[in-house]
Tab-separated table of C-alpha atoms in Angstrom:
chain	number	residue	atom	x	y	z
R	926	MET	CA	-9.923	8.146	16.051
R	927	LYS	CA	-8.355	8.996	12.700
R	928	ILE	CA	-5.523	6.856	11.390
R	929	GLU	CA	-3.573	8.054	8.372
R	930	ILE	CA	-1.441	5.496	6.587
R	931	TRP	CA	1.288	6.351	4.125
R	932	SER	CA	1.762	3.313	1.924
R	933	ASP	CA	2.913	2.015	-1.456
R	934	ILE	CA	1.096	-0.937	-2.995
R	935	MET	CA	4.461	-2.241	-4.191
R	936	CYS	CA	5.632	-2.435	-0.553
R	937	PRO	CA	5.392	-5.968	0.880
R	938	PHE	CA	5.577	-4.700	4.490
R	939	CYS	CA	2.659	-2.306	3.871
R	940	TYR	CA	0.291	-5.218	3.257
R	941	ILE	CA	1.620	-7.014	6.332
R	942	GLY	CA	1.256	-3.796	8.349
R	943	LYS	CA	-2.310	-3.453	7.169
R	944	ARG	CA	-3.097	-6.908	8.584
R	945	HIS	CA	-1.377	-6.120	11.874
R	946	LEU	CA	-3.332	-2.874	12.279
R	947	GLU	CA	-6.604	-4.562	11.433
R	948	ALA	CA	-5.945	-7.226	14.096
R	949	ALA	CA	-5.256	-4.472	16.610
R	950	LEU	CA	-8.432	-2.576	15.679
R	951	ASP	CA	-10.463	-5.716	16.329
R	952	GLN	CA	-9.497	-5.388	19.988
R	953	PHE	CA	-11.471	-2.147	20.253
R	954	PRO	CA	-14.965	-3.078	18.986
R	955	ASP	CA	-16.642	-0.088	20.603
R	956	GLN	CA	-14.252	2.492	19.096
R	957	ASN	CA	-14.862	4.219	15.795
R	958	PHE	CA	-11.837	4.440	13.509
R	959	GLU	CA	-11.479	6.569	10.397
R	960	ILE	CA	-8.799	5.158	8.084
R	961	GLU	CA	-7.238	7.415	5.420
R	962	TRP	CA	-4.745	5.897	3.021
R	963	LYS	CA	-1.998	8.261	1.858
R	964	SER	CA	0.073	7.855	-1.256
R	965	PHE	CA	3.813	7.153	-1.187
R	966	GLN	CA	6.231	5.783	-3.809
R	967	LEU	CA	9.258	3.824	-2.657
R	968	ASP	CA	10.780	4.270	-6.088
R	969	PRO	CA	9.028	6.792	-8.364
R	970	THR	CA	11.638	6.148	-11.073
R	971	ILE	CA	10.629	2.501	-11.695
R	972	VAL	CA	9.926	1.781	-15.362
R	973	PRO	CA	7.259	-0.877	-15.979
R	974	GLN	CA	8.906	-4.144	-16.931
R	975	PRO	CA	6.271	-6.681	-18.064
R	976	GLY	CA	7.579	-10.247	-17.959
R	977	LYS	CA	10.137	-9.530	-15.235
R	978	ASN	CA	9.350	-10.586	-11.688
R	979	VAL	CA	10.555	-9.145	-8.395
R	980	TYR	CA	13.232	-11.778	-7.910
R	981	GLU	CA	14.818	-11.013	-11.289
R	982	TYR	CA	14.456	-7.237	-10.875
R	983	LEU	CA	16.187	-7.185	-7.505
R	984	ALA	CA	18.892	-9.562	-8.669
R	985	GLU	CA	19.732	-7.159	-11.514
R	986	ARG	CA	19.655	-4.065	-9.306
R	987	LYS	CA	21.773	-5.617	-6.526
R	988	GLY	CA	24.149	-7.540	-8.756
R	989	MET	CA	23.228	-10.920	-7.330
R	990	SER	CA	21.857	-14.197	-8.589
R	991	VAL	CA	18.102	-14.861	-8.804
R	992	GLU	CA	18.558	-17.601	-6.211
R	993	GLU	CA	20.129	-15.117	-3.790
R	994	SER	CA	17.281	-12.761	-4.433
R	995	LYS	CA	14.781	-15.521	-3.575
R	996	GLN	CA	16.624	-16.195	-0.332
R	997	MET	CA	16.424	-12.482	0.562
R	998	HIS	CA	12.662	-12.530	0.016
R	999	ALA	CA	12.008	-15.806	1.912
R	1000	GLY	CA	11.727	-14.065	5.284
R	1001	VAL	CA	9.158	-11.604	3.860
R	1002	VAL	CA	7.128	-14.465	2.438
R	1003	ALA	CA	7.171	-16.145	5.849
R	1004	ARG	CA	6.096	-12.965	7.664
R	1005	ALA	CA	3.225	-12.539	5.183
R	1006	ALA	CA	2.137	-16.144	5.675
R	1007	ALA	CA	2.022	-15.588	9.422
R	1008	VAL	CA	-0.814	-13.121	8.978
R	1009	GLY	CA	-2.630	-15.176	6.311
R	1010	LEU	CA	-1.132	-13.517	3.207
R	1011	ASP	CA	0.056	-15.599	0.257
R	1012	TYR	CA	2.916	-13.776	-1.458
R	1013	HIS	CA	4.108	-14.871	-4.888
R	1014	PHE	CA	7.043	-12.677	-5.822
R	1015	GLU	CA	7.748	-14.961	-8.790
R	1016	LYS	CA	4.506	-13.662	-10.301
R	1017	ALA	CA	4.664	-10.006	-9.265
R	1018	VAL	CA	4.979	-7.731	-12.290
R	1019	ILE	CA	7.385	-4.798	-11.907
R	1020	SER	CA	5.275	-1.661	-12.225
R	1021	ASN	CA	5.260	2.018	-11.445
R	1022	SER	CA	2.551	2.595	-8.898
R	1023	PHE	CA	1.681	6.243	-9.775
R	1024	ASP	CA	-1.481	5.481	-11.839
R	1025	ALA	CA	-2.664	3.066	-9.164
R	1026	HIS	CA	-2.166	5.801	-6.552
R	1027	ARG	CA	-4.209	8.217	-8.631
R	1028	LEU	CA	-7.006	5.659	-8.645
R	1029	ILE	CA	-6.667	5.189	-4.873
R	1030	GLN	CA	-7.172	8.959	-4.551
R	1031	LEU	CA	-10.343	8.614	-6.680
R	1032	ALA	CA	-11.504	5.708	-4.537
R	1033	LYS	CA	-11.014	7.754	-1.360
R	1034	THR	CA	-13.494	10.347	-2.607
R	1035	LYS	CA	-16.084	7.615	-3.116
R	1036	GLY	CA	-15.621	5.739	0.147
R	1037	PHE	CA	-13.670	2.864	-1.364
R	1038	GLY	CA	-10.173	3.741	-0.127
R	1039	ASP	CA	-9.624	0.712	2.032
R	1040	ALA	CA	-11.274	-1.652	-0.442
R	1041	ILE	CA	-9.063	-0.585	-3.356
R	1042	GLU	CA	-5.880	-0.764	-1.211
R	1043	GLU	CA	-6.746	-4.369	-0.311
R	1044	THR	CA	-7.567	-5.213	-3.895
R	1045	PHE	CA	-4.384	-3.687	-5.295
R	1046	PHE	CA	-2.179	-5.383	-2.665
R	1047	LYS	CA	-3.720	-8.784	-3.385
R	1048	ALA	CA	-3.559	-8.239	-7.159
R	1049	TYR	CA	0.170	-7.402	-6.984
R	1050	PHE	CA	1.564	-9.727	-4.309
R	1051	THR	CA	-0.712	-12.761	-4.636
R	1052	GLU	CA	-2.255	-12.767	-8.126
R	1053	GLY	CA	0.601	-11.341	-10.199
R	1054	ARG	CA	-1.607	-8.788	-11.956
R	1055	ASP	CA	-0.001	-6.018	-13.993
R	1056	LEU	CA	-0.898	-2.751	-12.212
R	1057	ASN	CA	0.386	-0.694	-15.151
R	1058	ASP	CA	-2.181	-2.259	-17.475
R	1059	LYS	CA	-5.188	0.031	-17.840
R	1060	ASP	CA	-7.657	-2.784	-18.485
R	1061	THR	CA	-6.464	-4.542	-15.326
R	1062	LEU	CA	-6.813	-1.338	-13.310
R	1063	MET	CA	-10.286	-0.796	-14.694
R	1064	GLU	CA	-11.359	-4.322	-13.812
R	1065	LEU	CA	-10.031	-4.063	-10.293
R	1066	CYS	CA	-11.575	-0.676	-9.635
R	1067	VAL	CA	-15.014	-1.596	-10.951
R	1068	GLY	CA	-14.735	-4.780	-8.872
R	1069	VAL	CA	-14.733	-2.821	-5.625
R	1070	GLY	CA	-17.657	-0.664	-6.712
R	1071	LEU	CA	-16.151	2.340	-8.514
R	1072	ASN	CA	-18.003	3.744	-11.489
R	1073	ALA	CA	-16.386	2.663	-14.778
R	1074	LEU	CA	-16.756	6.139	-16.303
R	1075	ASP	CA	-15.032	7.726	-13.316
R	1076	VAL	CA	-12.143	5.257	-13.592
R	1077	LYS	CA	-11.903	5.765	-17.348
R	1078	GLU	CA	-11.663	9.503	-16.900
R	1079	VAL	CA	-8.732	9.139	-14.484
R	1080	LEU	CA	-6.928	6.622	-16.711
R	1081	GLU	CA	-7.287	8.815	-19.787
R	1082	ASP	CA	-6.190	12.062	-18.081
R	1083	GLU	CA	-2.769	11.757	-16.405
R	1084	THR	CA	-3.367	15.004	-14.501
R	1085	LYS	CA	-6.447	13.659	-12.635
R	1086	PHE	CA	-5.551	13.219	-8.920
R	1087	ALA	CA	-1.852	13.514	-9.738
R	1088	GLY	CA	-1.691	16.555	-7.477
R	1089	ASN	CA	-3.280	14.604	-4.620
R	1090	VAL	CA	-0.651	11.929	-4.908
R	1091	ARG	CA	2.186	14.426	-4.946
R	1092	ASN	CA	0.689	16.332	-2.012
R	1093	ASP	CA	0.627	13.133	0.077
R	1094	ILE	CA	4.234	12.403	-0.827
R	1095	SER	CA	5.266	15.979	-0.013
R	1096	GLU	CA	3.420	15.867	3.317
R	1097	ALA	CA	5.257	12.626	4.123
R	1098	GLN	CA	8.568	14.362	3.564
R	1099	GLN	CA	7.528	17.315	5.707
R	1100	ILE	CA	6.722	15.106	8.720
R	1101	GLY	CA	9.868	13.074	8.288
R	1102	VAL	CA	8.576	9.856	6.774
R	1103	ARG	CA	11.606	7.870	5.509
R	1104	GLY	CA	9.846	4.657	4.608
R	1105	VAL	CA	6.486	2.915	4.605
R	1106	PRO	CA	4.188	1.802	6.027
R	1107	PHE	CA	3.866	4.861	8.305
R	1108	PHE	CA	0.855	5.186	10.549
R	1109	VAL	CA	-0.279	8.425	12.248
R	1110	PHE	CA	-2.908	8.275	15.006
R	1111	ASP	CA	-4.905	11.483	15.560
R	1112	ARG	CA	-1.824	13.467	14.606
R	1113	LYS	CA	-0.444	12.609	18.070
R	1114	TYR	CA	1.385	9.286	17.734
R	1115	ALA	CA	3.178	7.616	14.858
R	1116	VAL	CA	4.156	4.016	14.147
R	1117	SER	CA	6.778	3.325	11.529
R	1118	GLY	CA	6.895	-0.048	9.827
R	1119	ALA	CA	4.899	-3.253	10.080
R	1120	GLN	CA	5.215	-3.383	13.877
R	1121	PRO	CA	3.752	-6.269	15.931
R	1122	ILE	CA	0.012	-6.227	16.619
R	1123	GLU	CA	0.675	-5.512	20.301
R	1124	HIS	CA	2.536	-2.354	19.379
R	1125	PHE	CA	-0.459	-1.009	17.508
R	1126	GLU	CA	-2.776	-1.932	20.381
R	1127	GLN	CA	-0.564	-0.076	22.848
R	1128	THR	CA	-0.413	3.014	20.622
R	1129	ILE	CA	-4.220	3.059	20.299
R	1130	ARG	CA	-4.547	2.858	24.105
R	1131	GLU	CA	-2.138	5.774	24.505
R	1132	VAL	CA	-4.172	7.876	22.071
R	1133	LEU	CA	-7.432	6.998	23.843
R	1134	LYS	CA	-5.938	8.164	27.143
R	1135	GLY	CA	-5.572	11.559	25.546
């Protein structure tokens, strides 16, 4: 079964959805699953803002206090904790995810798509790493097994895999994706959002029925 996932590594619900899907897949130990991560940008216009965290960024954009912003995020932090994820929005560095997506596209060609998604999610939401910093991106990519020269080539040439990222985003628009995460199972069934684990299990059973 092939599962395509449109996702943005700046999307807190995408990481939660990843955990929900993984828990559902564990219920089908005899089934082979092919996971393909697809690029999506919630806000392609974001300008990197080192030194500004998510609480402050949202407060400015929404015209609210930082405390109100923290309260808005509290529920997300709790949902993440429920699936074993440790979110630290106070450390998350506002970044534009386009370069990271180009590297995800590279990783997909080398069999490291899932590994780099996991690494980038953790780096952003838990560790507060700056995903617009080229040295950081290099370190994270090499850490999952990518060749340093391949990574360097992508980082130094802004056109590398840019078309792949844009094609994924265009495809998402064509099939009506309005937000992420968005999961497509064998091009037959779709699940939008970080739905409960049981919802993913039921969808997989429906696909297996044919």
